[in-house]
XYZ file of C-alpha atoms in Angstrom:
738
model
C 34.820 15.337 31.826
C 35.527 17.669 29.335
C 34.588 16.810 25.708
C 37.805 15.492 24.139
C 38.009 13.017 27.238
C 34.413 12.581 27.061
C 34.828 11.431 22.940
C 37.890 9.286 23.960
C 35.821 7.183 26.506
C 32.707 6.778 23.942
C 34.562 5.657 21.324
C 36.289 3.179 23.749
C 32.759 1.684 24.730
C 32.063 1.764 20.904
C 34.696 -0.558 20.458
C 33.792 -2.837 23.081
C 30.283 -2.926 23.150
C 29.349 -2.057 19.824
C 30.431 -5.595 18.777
C 27.773 -7.612 20.565
C 25.920 -8.352 17.592
C 27.241 -9.027 14.115
C 25.256 -9.441 10.973
C 25.584 -12.434 8.651
C 23.955 -14.997 10.394
C 20.725 -16.236 7.953
C 17.679 -17.324 9.995
C 16.669 -20.951 9.818
C 13.026 -19.301 8.530
C 14.366 -17.990 5.693
C 12.621 -16.634 2.446
C 14.150 -16.297 -0.769
C 13.512 -12.674 -2.617
C 12.071 -14.211 -5.917
C 10.547 -11.940 -8.656
C 6.804 -11.221 -8.420
C 4.090 -9.495 -10.395
C 4.290 -5.878 -9.342
C 1.076 -3.981 -10.445
C 0.624 -0.303 -11.000
C -1.394 1.851 -12.899
C -0.829 5.007 -15.710
C -4.164 6.911 -16.146
C -5.341 8.482 -19.155
C -8.017 11.381 -18.483
C -11.100 12.357 -20.280
C -13.228 14.958 -19.052
C -15.379 15.801 -22.465
C -18.729 15.474 -20.973
C -20.426 15.256 -24.582
C -18.442 12.209 -25.835
C -19.167 8.923 -24.174
C -16.501 6.235 -23.973
C -17.593 2.793 -25.250
C -14.406 0.518 -25.669
C -11.125 -0.160 -25.917
C -8.396 -2.233 -28.048
C -5.102 -2.963 -28.590
C -3.084 -4.836 -31.103
C 0.005 -6.668 -31.649
C 2.020 -3.652 -32.000
C 0.637 -2.269 -28.576
C -1.252 0.448 -30.538
C -4.197 1.616 -28.267
C -7.285 2.658 -29.579
C -10.564 3.932 -27.509
C -13.640 4.282 -29.262
C -16.115 6.493 -28.592
C -19.297 8.282 -29.372
C -17.359 10.708 -31.326
C -14.977 8.430 -33.088
C -11.569 6.931 -32.439
C -9.143 8.305 -29.112
C -5.517 7.231 -28.234
C -3.618 7.785 -25.245
C -1.319 10.889 -25.040
C 1.652 11.079 -22.771
C 0.941 9.490 -19.559
C 3.567 7.888 -16.853
C 3.465 6.296 -13.584
C 2.020 9.332 -11.322
C 1.802 11.568 -14.065
C -1.481 11.004 -15.770
C -1.941 11.278 -19.838
C -5.156 11.916 -21.462
C -7.417 10.781 -24.331
C -7.028 12.532 -27.276
C -8.506 12.218 -31.139
C -6.740 9.638 -32.939
C -5.444 11.366 -36.330
C -2.883 9.094 -36.784
C -4.174 7.304 -39.654
C -6.780 9.959 -40.973
C -8.619 7.500 -43.647
C -9.703 5.010 -40.637
C -10.198 8.108 -38.172
C -12.540 9.822 -40.472
C -14.945 6.708 -41.388
C -17.194 6.672 -38.867
C -16.234 3.726 -36.968
C -19.013 1.950 -34.862
C -17.359 -0.724 -33.448
C -13.516 -2.129 -33.164
C -12.265 -5.807 -32.258
C -8.730 -7.631 -31.983
C -8.696 -10.673 -34.112
C -5.402 -12.417 -34.738
C -3.879 -9.603 -32.470
C -4.920 -7.151 -35.327
C -7.395 -4.012 -34.812
C -10.276 -4.436 -36.802
C -13.493 -2.265 -37.457
C -16.971 -1.726 -38.537
C -18.514 1.488 -40.399
C -22.035 1.727 -42.237
C -20.302 -0.223 -45.108
C -17.881 -2.864 -44.361
C -16.082 -4.974 -41.836
C -12.305 -3.112 -42.260
C -8.685 -3.350 -41.044
C -5.809 -1.710 -41.758
C -3.703 -4.652 -41.214
C -2.961 -7.581 -44.006
C -1.950 -4.513 -46.502
C -5.467 -3.431 -45.918
C -7.063 -6.145 -47.980
C -9.830 -7.013 -45.273
C -12.728 -4.755 -46.535
C -15.859 -7.026 -46.344
C -18.855 -5.347 -47.567
C -22.134 -5.623 -45.908
C -25.521 -4.681 -46.022
C -26.692 -2.867 -42.582
C -26.008 0.706 -43.014
C -26.773 1.000 -39.143
C -24.305 -1.452 -37.984
C -22.943 -1.126 -34.569
C -21.839 -4.467 -33.458
C -19.674 -7.377 -34.548
C -17.167 -10.349 -33.883
C -15.172 -12.341 -36.138
C -15.630 -16.131 -36.297
C -13.416 -18.706 -38.083
C -11.388 -17.812 -41.044
C -12.679 -13.994 -41.417
C -15.877 -14.865 -40.955
C -17.844 -11.960 -39.304
C -21.449 -11.806 -37.527
C -22.586 -8.399 -37.394
C -25.550 -6.341 -35.718
C -27.378 -3.382 -36.031
C -30.514 -2.644 -33.653
C -32.546 -6.036 -33.980
C -30.727 -7.528 -37.703
C -28.033 -10.184 -37.621
C -26.077 -10.666 -40.626
C -23.163 -13.762 -41.091
C -20.850 -11.883 -43.672
C -17.741 -13.431 -45.392
C -15.803 -11.809 -47.973
C -18.488 -9.384 -48.835
C -21.051 -12.045 -48.926
C -24.044 -12.435 -46.582
C -24.113 -16.170 -45.604
C -27.318 -15.494 -43.214
C -29.839 -13.405 -41.984
C -31.764 -13.284 -38.678
C -32.881 -10.747 -36.515
C -34.161 -10.728 -32.542
C -37.188 -9.031 -30.774
C -34.918 -6.860 -28.667
C -32.090 -4.384 -28.978
C -28.725 -6.766 -29.665
C -26.049 -5.403 -26.940
C -22.917 -7.459 -27.348
C -21.740 -10.520 -29.728
C -19.048 -13.083 -28.632
C -17.361 -15.889 -30.278
C -16.663 -19.259 -29.167
C -13.688 -20.719 -30.964
C -13.859 -24.305 -29.719
C -17.236 -24.904 -30.404
C -17.305 -22.575 -33.625
C -20.293 -20.350 -31.900
C -21.411 -16.799 -31.237
C -23.457 -15.738 -28.329
C -25.461 -12.906 -29.073
C -26.614 -10.695 -25.940
C -29.809 -8.779 -26.431
C -32.013 -6.997 -23.891
C -32.834 -9.471 -21.333
C -31.710 -12.623 -23.355
C -28.785 -14.381 -24.680
C -29.101 -16.671 -28.067
C -26.515 -19.082 -29.395
C -25.788 -19.039 -33.296
C -24.004 -21.543 -35.127
C -22.570 -20.708 -38.606
C -22.439 -24.427 -39.541
C -26.228 -24.994 -39.625
C -27.425 -21.301 -39.157
C -29.050 -22.272 -35.946
C -30.102 -19.033 -33.541
C -31.240 -20.805 -30.471
C -32.292 -19.165 -27.088
C -29.799 -19.901 -24.647
C -31.514 -17.793 -21.291
C -33.584 -15.179 -20.313
C -32.664 -12.791 -17.586
C -33.944 -9.187 -17.391
C -31.188 -8.187 -15.499
C -28.473 -8.967 -18.023
C -25.612 -6.346 -18.881
C -22.956 -8.531 -20.702
C -21.301 -11.846 -21.648
C -18.132 -13.280 -22.337
C -16.553 -16.692 -23.523
C -13.933 -18.188 -20.968
C -12.616 -21.201 -22.333
C -15.117 -23.761 -21.588
C -17.618 -21.263 -20.194
C -20.082 -18.397 -20.739
C -19.954 -15.592 -18.200
C -23.491 -13.749 -18.271
C -22.899 -10.520 -16.025
C -26.018 -9.089 -14.706
C -26.975 -5.966 -12.173
C -26.846 -8.600 -9.498
C -24.113 -10.811 -9.962
C -23.385 -13.073 -13.050
C -24.012 -16.598 -14.288
C -22.165 -19.505 -15.261
C -23.035 -21.924 -18.146
C -21.550 -24.493 -20.393
C -20.398 -22.996 -23.308
C -20.986 -26.197 -25.593
C -24.157 -27.638 -23.694
C -25.547 -24.565 -22.943
C -26.643 -25.703 -19.558
C -26.815 -23.627 -16.434
C -23.753 -24.210 -13.844
C -23.712 -21.597 -11.439
C -25.410 -18.177 -10.594
C -22.972 -15.916 -8.168
C -24.828 -12.996 -6.362
C -22.476 -12.844 -3.274
C -19.082 -13.010 -2.687
C -18.261 -10.002 -5.228
C -16.843 -7.125 -4.239
C -19.508 -5.271 -6.170
C -22.329 -6.915 -8.004
C -23.383 -4.533 -10.564
C -21.588 -6.330 -13.747
C -20.839 -4.231 -16.644
C -18.421 -5.787 -18.323
C -16.851 -9.316 -18.494
C -13.339 -10.120 -19.794
C -10.733 -13.254 -20.538
C -7.367 -11.677 -20.471
C -4.419 -14.197 -20.954
C -6.900 -16.983 -19.037
C -7.441 -14.700 -16.097
C -10.993 -13.048 -15.403
C -11.756 -9.756 -15.094
C -14.986 -8.103 -14.333
C -15.965 -4.324 -14.584
C -18.615 -2.706 -12.404
C -20.235 0.483 -11.290
C -17.929 0.484 -8.023
C -14.526 -0.428 -9.950
C -12.807 -3.486 -11.313
C -11.831 -7.039 -9.972
C -10.088 -10.041 -11.129
C -11.019 -13.877 -9.919
C -7.843 -15.289 -8.241
C -7.046 -19.044 -7.842
C -8.355 -19.237 -4.706
C -11.890 -18.106 -5.360
C -11.200 -14.212 -3.895
C -11.219 -11.075 -6.018
C -8.254 -8.644 -6.379
C -10.219 -5.097 -6.385
C -9.333 -2.148 -8.468
C -10.941 0.784 -7.321
C -10.231 4.193 -6.568
C -8.052 6.581 -8.273
C -4.947 4.824 -7.419
C -6.030 2.510 -10.190
C -8.834 3.975 -11.856
C -10.018 7.348 -13.501
C -13.204 6.323 -12.107
C -14.881 3.578 -10.603
C -17.846 3.412 -13.173
C -15.859 0.711 -15.647
C -17.113 0.454 -19.027
C -14.726 -1.947 -20.925
C -11.748 -4.659 -20.221
C -9.105 -5.859 -22.720
C -5.897 -6.990 -23.154
C -3.034 -4.120 -23.217
C 0.571 -4.264 -24.548
C 3.425 -5.629 -22.409
C 1.271 -7.642 -20.316
C -0.758 -4.967 -19.147
C -4.490 -4.629 -18.570
C -6.620 -2.026 -19.926
C -9.674 -0.885 -18.048
C -11.928 1.996 -19.744
C -14.130 4.139 -17.451
C -16.459 6.758 -18.061
C -13.771 9.617 -17.111
C -10.783 7.768 -18.774
C -8.307 4.507 -19.330
C -6.714 2.988 -16.806
C -3.688 0.841 -17.761
C -2.704 -1.700 -15.296
C 0.812 -2.634 -15.782
C 2.480 -5.528 -14.480
C 6.041 -5.786 -14.206
C 8.098 -8.469 -12.633
C 10.145 -7.429 -10.155
C 12.188 -8.691 -6.513
C 11.634 -6.744 -3.424
C 15.001 -5.739 -3.800
C 14.073 -3.965 -7.303
C 10.983 -2.538 -5.222
C 13.355 -1.193 -2.765
C 15.531 0.502 -5.262
C 12.472 2.123 -6.506
C 11.407 3.340 -3.250
C 14.898 4.782 -2.271
C 14.579 6.839 -5.293
C 11.246 7.737 -4.281
C 12.338 9.112 -0.826
C 15.190 10.973 -2.015
C 13.638 12.598 -4.845
C 10.316 14.036 -3.112
C 10.313 13.392 0.749
C 13.936 14.709 2.665
C 13.122 17.663 3.982
C 16.354 19.590 5.902
C 17.419 15.555 6.601
C 13.788 14.815 7.746
C 11.646 12.004 6.137
C 8.298 13.991 5.342
C 5.117 14.008 3.611
C 4.595 16.064 0.631
C 0.967 17.494 1.497
C -1.311 20.279 -0.239
C -1.583 18.587 -3.453
C -4.187 18.561 -6.383
C -5.586 15.601 -7.452
C -2.506 13.495 -6.836
C -0.126 15.525 -8.636
C 2.966 15.234 -6.818
C 4.446 18.164 -8.171
C 1.937 20.559 -7.000
C 2.482 19.668 -3.051
C 5.055 21.101 -0.534
C 6.923 18.813 2.255
C 5.441 19.351 5.591
C 6.574 19.648 8.676
C 4.837 16.756 11.455
C 4.657 16.854 14.918
C 6.336 13.281 14.191
C 9.165 14.253 12.125
C 11.668 12.553 14.524
C 9.785 9.274 14.718
C 9.547 9.139 10.750
C 12.677 10.157 10.663
C 14.099 7.650 13.171
C 12.676 4.733 11.158
C 13.652 5.679 7.805
C 17.190 6.096 9.510
C 17.218 2.622 11.195
C 16.124 1.460 7.610
C 19.050 3.147 6.119
C 21.078 1.450 9.043
C 20.374 -1.739 8.137
C 20.516 -0.812 4.591
C 24.078 -0.238 5.171
C 24.738 -3.313 7.298
C 23.676 -5.320 4.415
C 25.034 -4.007 1.307
C 27.659 -1.600 2.345
C 26.240 1.168 0.529
C 28.028 4.420 0.307
C 24.779 5.805 -0.651
C 23.056 4.514 2.304
C 25.771 5.880 4.725
C 25.840 9.394 3.154
C 21.869 9.360 3.965
C 22.615 8.139 7.794
C 24.841 10.992 7.947
C 22.127 13.565 6.927
C 19.138 12.199 8.797
C 21.480 12.001 11.917
C 22.455 15.656 11.821
C 18.788 16.636 11.274
C 18.141 14.173 14.808
C 21.061 15.724 16.567
C 19.713 19.505 15.776
C 16.265 18.860 17.584
C 18.415 18.892 20.474
C 20.252 22.012 19.804
C 17.818 24.352 17.993
C 16.110 25.044 21.422
C 17.726 26.264 24.565
C 16.457 23.680 26.741
C 19.571 21.283 27.635
C 18.670 17.404 26.533
C 15.476 18.304 25.246
C 14.615 17.070 21.526
C 12.192 19.360 19.681
C 9.450 17.849 17.721
C 10.586 19.378 14.335
C 12.226 22.640 13.237
C 11.455 24.739 9.964
C 12.331 28.490 8.829
C 10.558 31.345 10.213
C 7.232 32.550 8.871
C 6.268 29.117 7.244
C 4.450 27.637 10.036
C 1.771 29.818 12.286
C 2.575 30.117 15.486
C 0.794 28.459 18.075
C 1.729 27.324 21.335
C 3.628 24.383 19.992
C 5.874 26.598 18.091
C 8.773 28.551 19.533
C 11.400 31.042 18.525
C 15.259 30.394 18.490
C 17.776 32.926 18.850
C 18.448 32.537 15.102
C 15.950 34.643 13.400
C 15.698 32.308 10.244
C 14.742 29.167 12.825
C 11.668 28.232 14.527
C 11.506 24.836 16.776
C 8.256 22.429 17.724
C 7.977 21.882 21.320
C 5.464 19.426 23.201
C 7.581 16.378 22.277
C 6.023 13.095 22.995
C 6.702 9.791 23.657
C 6.748 8.662 20.356
C 9.319 10.508 19.349
C 11.795 9.554 22.257
C 11.634 5.656 21.234
C 12.080 6.853 17.868
C 14.835 8.265 18.675
C 16.503 5.418 20.831
C 15.619 2.879 18.152
C 17.563 4.891 15.510
C 20.433 6.043 17.542
C 21.168 2.438 19.063
C 21.121 0.783 15.761
C 23.770 3.261 14.521
C 25.645 2.849 17.655
C 25.893 -1.043 17.635
C 26.090 -1.460 13.393
C 27.323 1.051 12.004
C 31.392 0.938 11.513
C 31.865 4.612 11.397
C 33.269 6.175 14.621
C 31.966 9.280 14.452
C 28.571 8.307 13.543
C 28.516 5.760 16.327
C 30.036 8.605 18.956
C 27.369 11.313 17.921
C 24.602 8.364 18.342
C 26.011 7.383 21.801
C 25.948 10.811 23.124
C 22.413 11.404 21.820
C 21.343 8.331 23.618
C 22.955 9.681 26.663
C 21.735 13.359 26.275
C 17.912 11.991 26.542
C 17.997 9.352 29.024
C 20.148 11.949 31.534
C 17.622 14.641 30.736
C 14.444 12.110 31.333
C 16.221 11.226 34.752
C 17.417 14.513 35.671
C 13.784 15.510 35.475
C 11.983 12.770 37.571
C 11.231 10.215 34.049
C 9.494 13.068 32.309
C 10.271 15.415 29.435
C 10.076 18.515 30.770
C 9.237 21.561 28.063
C 10.303 25.399 27.496
C 7.529 26.411 30.312
C 8.841 23.820 32.874
C 5.853 21.449 32.695
C 6.242 18.099 31.510
C 4.985 17.302 27.744
C 1.547 15.634 27.780
C 2.879 12.120 26.631
C 6.432 12.386 27.388
C 5.778 10.811 30.622
C 7.541 7.802 32.449
C 7.102 9.041 35.889
C 5.390 5.719 38.029
C 3.116 8.266 39.523
C 1.661 8.903 36.207
C 2.108 5.300 34.662
C 0.476 3.501 37.584
C -2.302 6.231 38.261
C -3.625 4.152 34.915
C -5.957 0.878 35.709
C -4.138 -2.233 34.921
C -6.083 -2.813 31.655
C -5.107 0.643 30.064
C -2.420 0.275 27.487
C -0.486 3.189 28.205
C 0.782 1.894 31.685
C 1.789 -1.175 29.692
C 3.707 0.443 26.728
C 5.195 3.331 29.114
C 6.668 0.283 31.208
C 7.612 -1.430 28.233
C 9.097 1.619 26.216
C 11.071 3.111 29.452
C 12.818 -0.045 30.704
C 13.994 -0.710 26.962
C 15.306 2.963 26.570
C 17.207 2.681 30.246
C 18.866 -0.849 28.939
C 19.831 0.684 25.972
C 21.317 3.715 27.326
C 23.423 1.656 29.764
C 24.347 -1.044 27.003
C 26.417 1.554 25.083
C 27.354 3.978 28.059
C 28.176 1.790 30.903
C 26.698 3.993 33.586
C 25.269 2.451 36.607
C 22.663 5.090 36.621
C 20.516 3.665 33.963
C 20.866 -0.099 35.185
C 20.057 1.082 38.715
C 16.940 3.306 37.697
C 15.553 0.510 35.440
C 15.669 -2.050 38.356
C 14.119 0.154 40.906
C 11.155 0.794 38.560
C 10.744 -2.918 37.785
C 11.330 -3.957 41.328
C 9.579 -1.355 43.366
C 6.975 0.082 41.064
C 5.677 -2.809 39.223
C 7.392 -1.971 35.601
C 8.221 -5.233 34.780
C 4.723 -6.827 35.739
C 3.742 -4.179 33.544
C 5.144 -4.801 30.554
C 4.662 -8.439 31.315
C 0.985 -7.725 31.271
C -0.646 -9.730 28.790
C -1.939 -8.033 25.810
C -5.664 -10.015 26.351
C -5.741 -8.165 29.321
C -5.864 -4.867 27.768
C -9.236 -3.214 26.928
C -11.594 -0.130 28.095
C -11.456 1.396 31.627
C -14.073 0.762 33.693
C -16.439 3.892 34.480
C -15.523 4.497 37.821
C -11.731 5.147 36.559
C -10.763 8.806 35.694
C -11.354 10.677 33.133
C -8.333 10.613 31.488
C -7.581 6.697 31.736
C -11.084 6.209 30.140
C -10.032 8.793 27.174
C -6.837 6.493 26.617
C -8.766 3.298 26.333
C -11.645 3.534 24.225
C -10.561 1.532 21.850
C -7.187 -0.143 20.990
C -4.247 2.832 19.881
C -2.285 1.404 17.324
C 0.130 3.848 17.722
C 1.243 2.342 20.779
C 2.157 -0.650 18.353
C 4.432 1.417 16.883
C 5.916 2.382 19.943
C 6.193 -1.042 21.256
C 8.044 -2.437 18.313
C 10.558 0.451 18.127
C 11.427 0.048 22.319
C 11.450 -4.205 21.507
C 14.714 -3.491 19.623
C 16.507 -2.063 22.663
C 14.145 -4.021 25.256
C 15.249 -7.371 23.848
C 18.672 -6.950 22.171
C 20.285 -5.054 25.250
C 18.354 -7.149 28.215
C 20.310 -6.582 31.434
C 20.449 -10.596 31.510
C 19.232 -13.869 30.535
C 16.413 -14.236 32.875
C 14.807 -10.678 31.667
C 15.361 -11.610 28.152
C 13.147 -14.745 28.333
C 10.608 -12.796 30.010
C 10.886 -10.179 27.439
C 10.788 -12.874 24.749
C 7.189 -13.774 26.089
C 5.939 -10.450 25.563
C 6.725 -9.566 22.494
C 5.164 -12.664 21.105
C 2.265 -12.408 23.219
C 1.981 -8.906 21.795
C 2.373 -10.330 18.096
C 0.008 -12.830 18.372
C -2.665 -10.166 19.128
C -1.286 -8.260 16.087
C -1.192 -11.292 13.760
C -4.964 -10.990 12.217
C -3.564 -7.329 10.721
C -0.522 -9.257 8.476
C 1.484 -6.236 9.246
C 4.565 -6.915 7.805
C 6.864 -4.934 10.339
C 5.620 -6.638 13.231
C 5.777 -9.994 12.020
C 9.374 -9.400 10.793
C 10.442 -7.497 13.981
C 9.339 -10.110 15.670
C 12.179 -12.620 14.407
C 14.580 -10.514 16.564
C 13.729 -13.036 19.370
C 14.615 -16.290 17.552
C 13.900 -18.333 14.527
C 10.594 -19.212 14.792
C 8.286 -18.652 11.789
C 6.243 -15.248 12.679
C 4.145 -15.478 9.849
C 6.877 -14.395 7.210
C 5.045 -15.536 4.449
C 2.667 -12.917 5.449
C 5.153 -10.395 5.810
C 6.421 -11.043 2.342
C 2.683 -10.703 0.887
C 2.386 -7.515 2.629
C 5.836 -6.043 1.043
C 4.742 -7.469 -2.423
C 1.444 -6.208 -1.870
C 1.964 -2.451 -0.988
C 1.286 -0.060 -3.857
C 4.208 1.539 -5.536
C 1.778 4.686 -5.705
C 1.856 6.036 -2.215
C -0.483 8.890 -2.454
C -3.332 8.964 -0.097
C -6.272 8.284 -2.443
C -9.426 7.840 -1.176
C -10.703 4.370 -0.822
C -13.847 2.869 -0.065
C -14.611 -0.787 1.004
C -17.069 -0.581 3.265
C -19.847 -1.532 0.339
C -18.042 -4.660 -0.623
C -20.340 -7.606 -0.774
C -16.805 -9.818 -0.518
C -15.970 -9.234 3.010
C -17.134 -10.623 5.770
C -18.062 -7.852 8.624
C -17.827 -8.811 12.171
C -19.270 -7.276 15.364
C -17.721 -4.283 16.915
C -14.728 -4.636 19.110
C -12.095 -3.016 21.170
C -9.508 -3.416 18.254
C -11.367 -2.063 16.093
C -11.171 -4.780 13.508
C -13.994 -4.591 11.239
C -13.806 -7.612 8.858
C -12.586 -11.361 9.045
C -9.533 -11.319 7.214
C -7.726 -8.108 6.296
C -7.179 -6.901 2.769
C -4.358 -6.621 0.651
C -2.368 -3.389 1.301
C -3.093 -2.025 -2.288
C -7.028 -2.090 -1.782
C -6.572 0.004 1.183
C -5.682 3.571 1.883
C -1.960 4.455 2.612
C -0.871 4.235 6.255
C 1.954 4.496 8.203
C 2.416 1.502 11.025
C 0.437 3.712 13.622
C -2.686 2.647 11.697
C -5.385 0.321 12.050
C -5.137 -2.104 8.808
C -8.766 -3.082 9.346
C -10.366 0.541 8.535
C -12.251 -0.187 5.105
C -12.592 3.646 3.958
C -10.269 6.475 4.205
C -7.917 8.982 2.319
C -8.020 12.350 1.511
C -8.309 12.676 -2.355
C -4.923 12.966 -3.934
C -3.566 15.577 -1.317
C -0.776 13.847 0.132
C 1.959 11.667 -0.609
C 3.496 9.516 1.841
C 7.100 8.512 2.037
C 8.399 4.849 1.581
C 10.934 5.689 3.899
C 9.249 4.366 7.363
C 6.176 2.722 5.686
C 7.974 -0.021 3.237
C 11.905 0.473 3.420
C 12.220 -0.059 7.134
C 10.266 -3.392 7.285
C 12.618 -4.583 3.926
C 15.646 -3.536 5.036
C 15.556 -4.796 8.552
C 14.134 -8.225 6.973
C 17.268 -8.332 5.135
C 19.496 -7.540 8.104
C 18.019 -10.376 10.451
C 18.179 -13.032 7.761
C 14.439 -13.850 7.115
C 14.213 -11.810 3.739
C 17.158 -13.269 1.208
C 18.876 -11.551 -1.497
C 17.384 -10.858 -4.716
C 16.753 -14.086 -6.918
C 16.611 -13.469 -10.676
C 15.121 -15.972 -13.296
């Protein structure tokens, strides 16, 4: 058949087959896209080791000041992903030059203490209450501009430059907090907490504990941090309520602050916030903080929280947005920094999270990561009819098509391609006839299933005849090549690639509990069904039924996940290597393949079986709360496949996709479980913003990992695919504004 006739034939098939499914049917299990609070961090670094950072405050104008051992500092520059720094605050020299020893917030204004007075620049500068403690270092404001001030051990109650009361403690005074509800001050000294009543000038010992580190008044309670947890006691009666030592992310508490009714803790291993379910949100690693050694926490401007560490300040911003808003943010992230020759690429070689210091890298999985991004843009286009999405589809499909044409092997997809001279020429990299380009060989099954997923989404859903035609031709090209080569991907050397093997002799050589036997059967049947659906060529249908009926591929793909495990010691080395533990890359391949396996099933009987296999897989994955798996399982029907957890996953995934080093294995609020085949480490998975950045082929129960900010991942495959396929399937609604 000549090219012209083949194009006409393909377009006719598009017209007949491309309308099988249509968008617009909303799922019965439907979650509205309501605004939620998205958190992200703006950091201000400080590198002067001779200066100690002490506290941070912010007034009603949003002005932020940091008190240090060498005077007042303020944040300079700084935006999301581009840290600023702390610099000397010289905006108002008459204050900066006074030798301030403590600062606090009173009536939403910043107030200070120095060796002469409690003072402020608010109230037209009228607050200047002189005191008689030349070494004053601490103070707290009470009612009606009354202040309790302290030096090492002496206490004075001060108002309008008059000392109303004097007292002293036996140990060094470390902090003072005021309880407005009961008109009491609480004073922390070394190993002791006292209360002081301004009404009767009574100083009373409340408790003793050698491990005390900080105090805070939080509503009707006083919280006392220690080096091993914290105490709670009633602010009015002073009676002990509870002592919490366990179930904290880290027990060595350095500060406790009540911010807008929320209780925040600082520690030597990060900060954490107490949630309504008595669990903690954990803020650690350079995703959130310049250092994990937290010194102070306070309320910041515009609903933010300020966390001061020994290496600088973090402003935890909290912005209300919808998932659609987040999608638009990530769409921009991908296009600005992650498109390389049409591929969806990682930025690597970065220095300490600086996204401008890295370069886009080639990857063994360029075809897979791009396929997932490309499919996401297809679903975006179907939902929104965005011309921008359609152009993104064109550009990435061009890159995918060139994978097939840049090498000299008919029908063989390259892993990647790059301009000559930028990659080390190991055996994977091959030269093209064009002296400007090289291509990467040894293509794997990961790429093949990703290609078929993306191409079929275009062929089925995109209302552009040229794109449909190209996608169908690529499906036909890849699958015709595998059949011609006896169900292998055959490389430049005439040998099958390591992983591109769907031949029954290879597949069924694995013992039945080895996952590769199931995954290869599932993927290949789905690929053949897809090729038949869009081309109508009987060879694909005949091959698929032959593999299912004669070689057990249906039995293989239907095998319950509970039967997948380690190969026996008597098995061959390859099978034992393949089954040392659960392969989370297989999960990604399964789900990319489920699109074609289920939607293009040859008949209803097979479709019912495939649904059973997909739901069985989802049940095994359920503890991971993996947003993409939960959402994609909805292709089989209207049951609720933990879609609330999928929304939680999408909401909790951080905006910062820099691969910071993250550690959680030290935490005391997680429940470890015994080692197991699936490598689940703890009873309940942590939120995505507390874990390292990873793609869908990673284990969400990995507690530690990352690369010190040396790379930034693309949201294209990680976040945009689950969101947009959720919108397409109708399980995520349109954005609902307030």
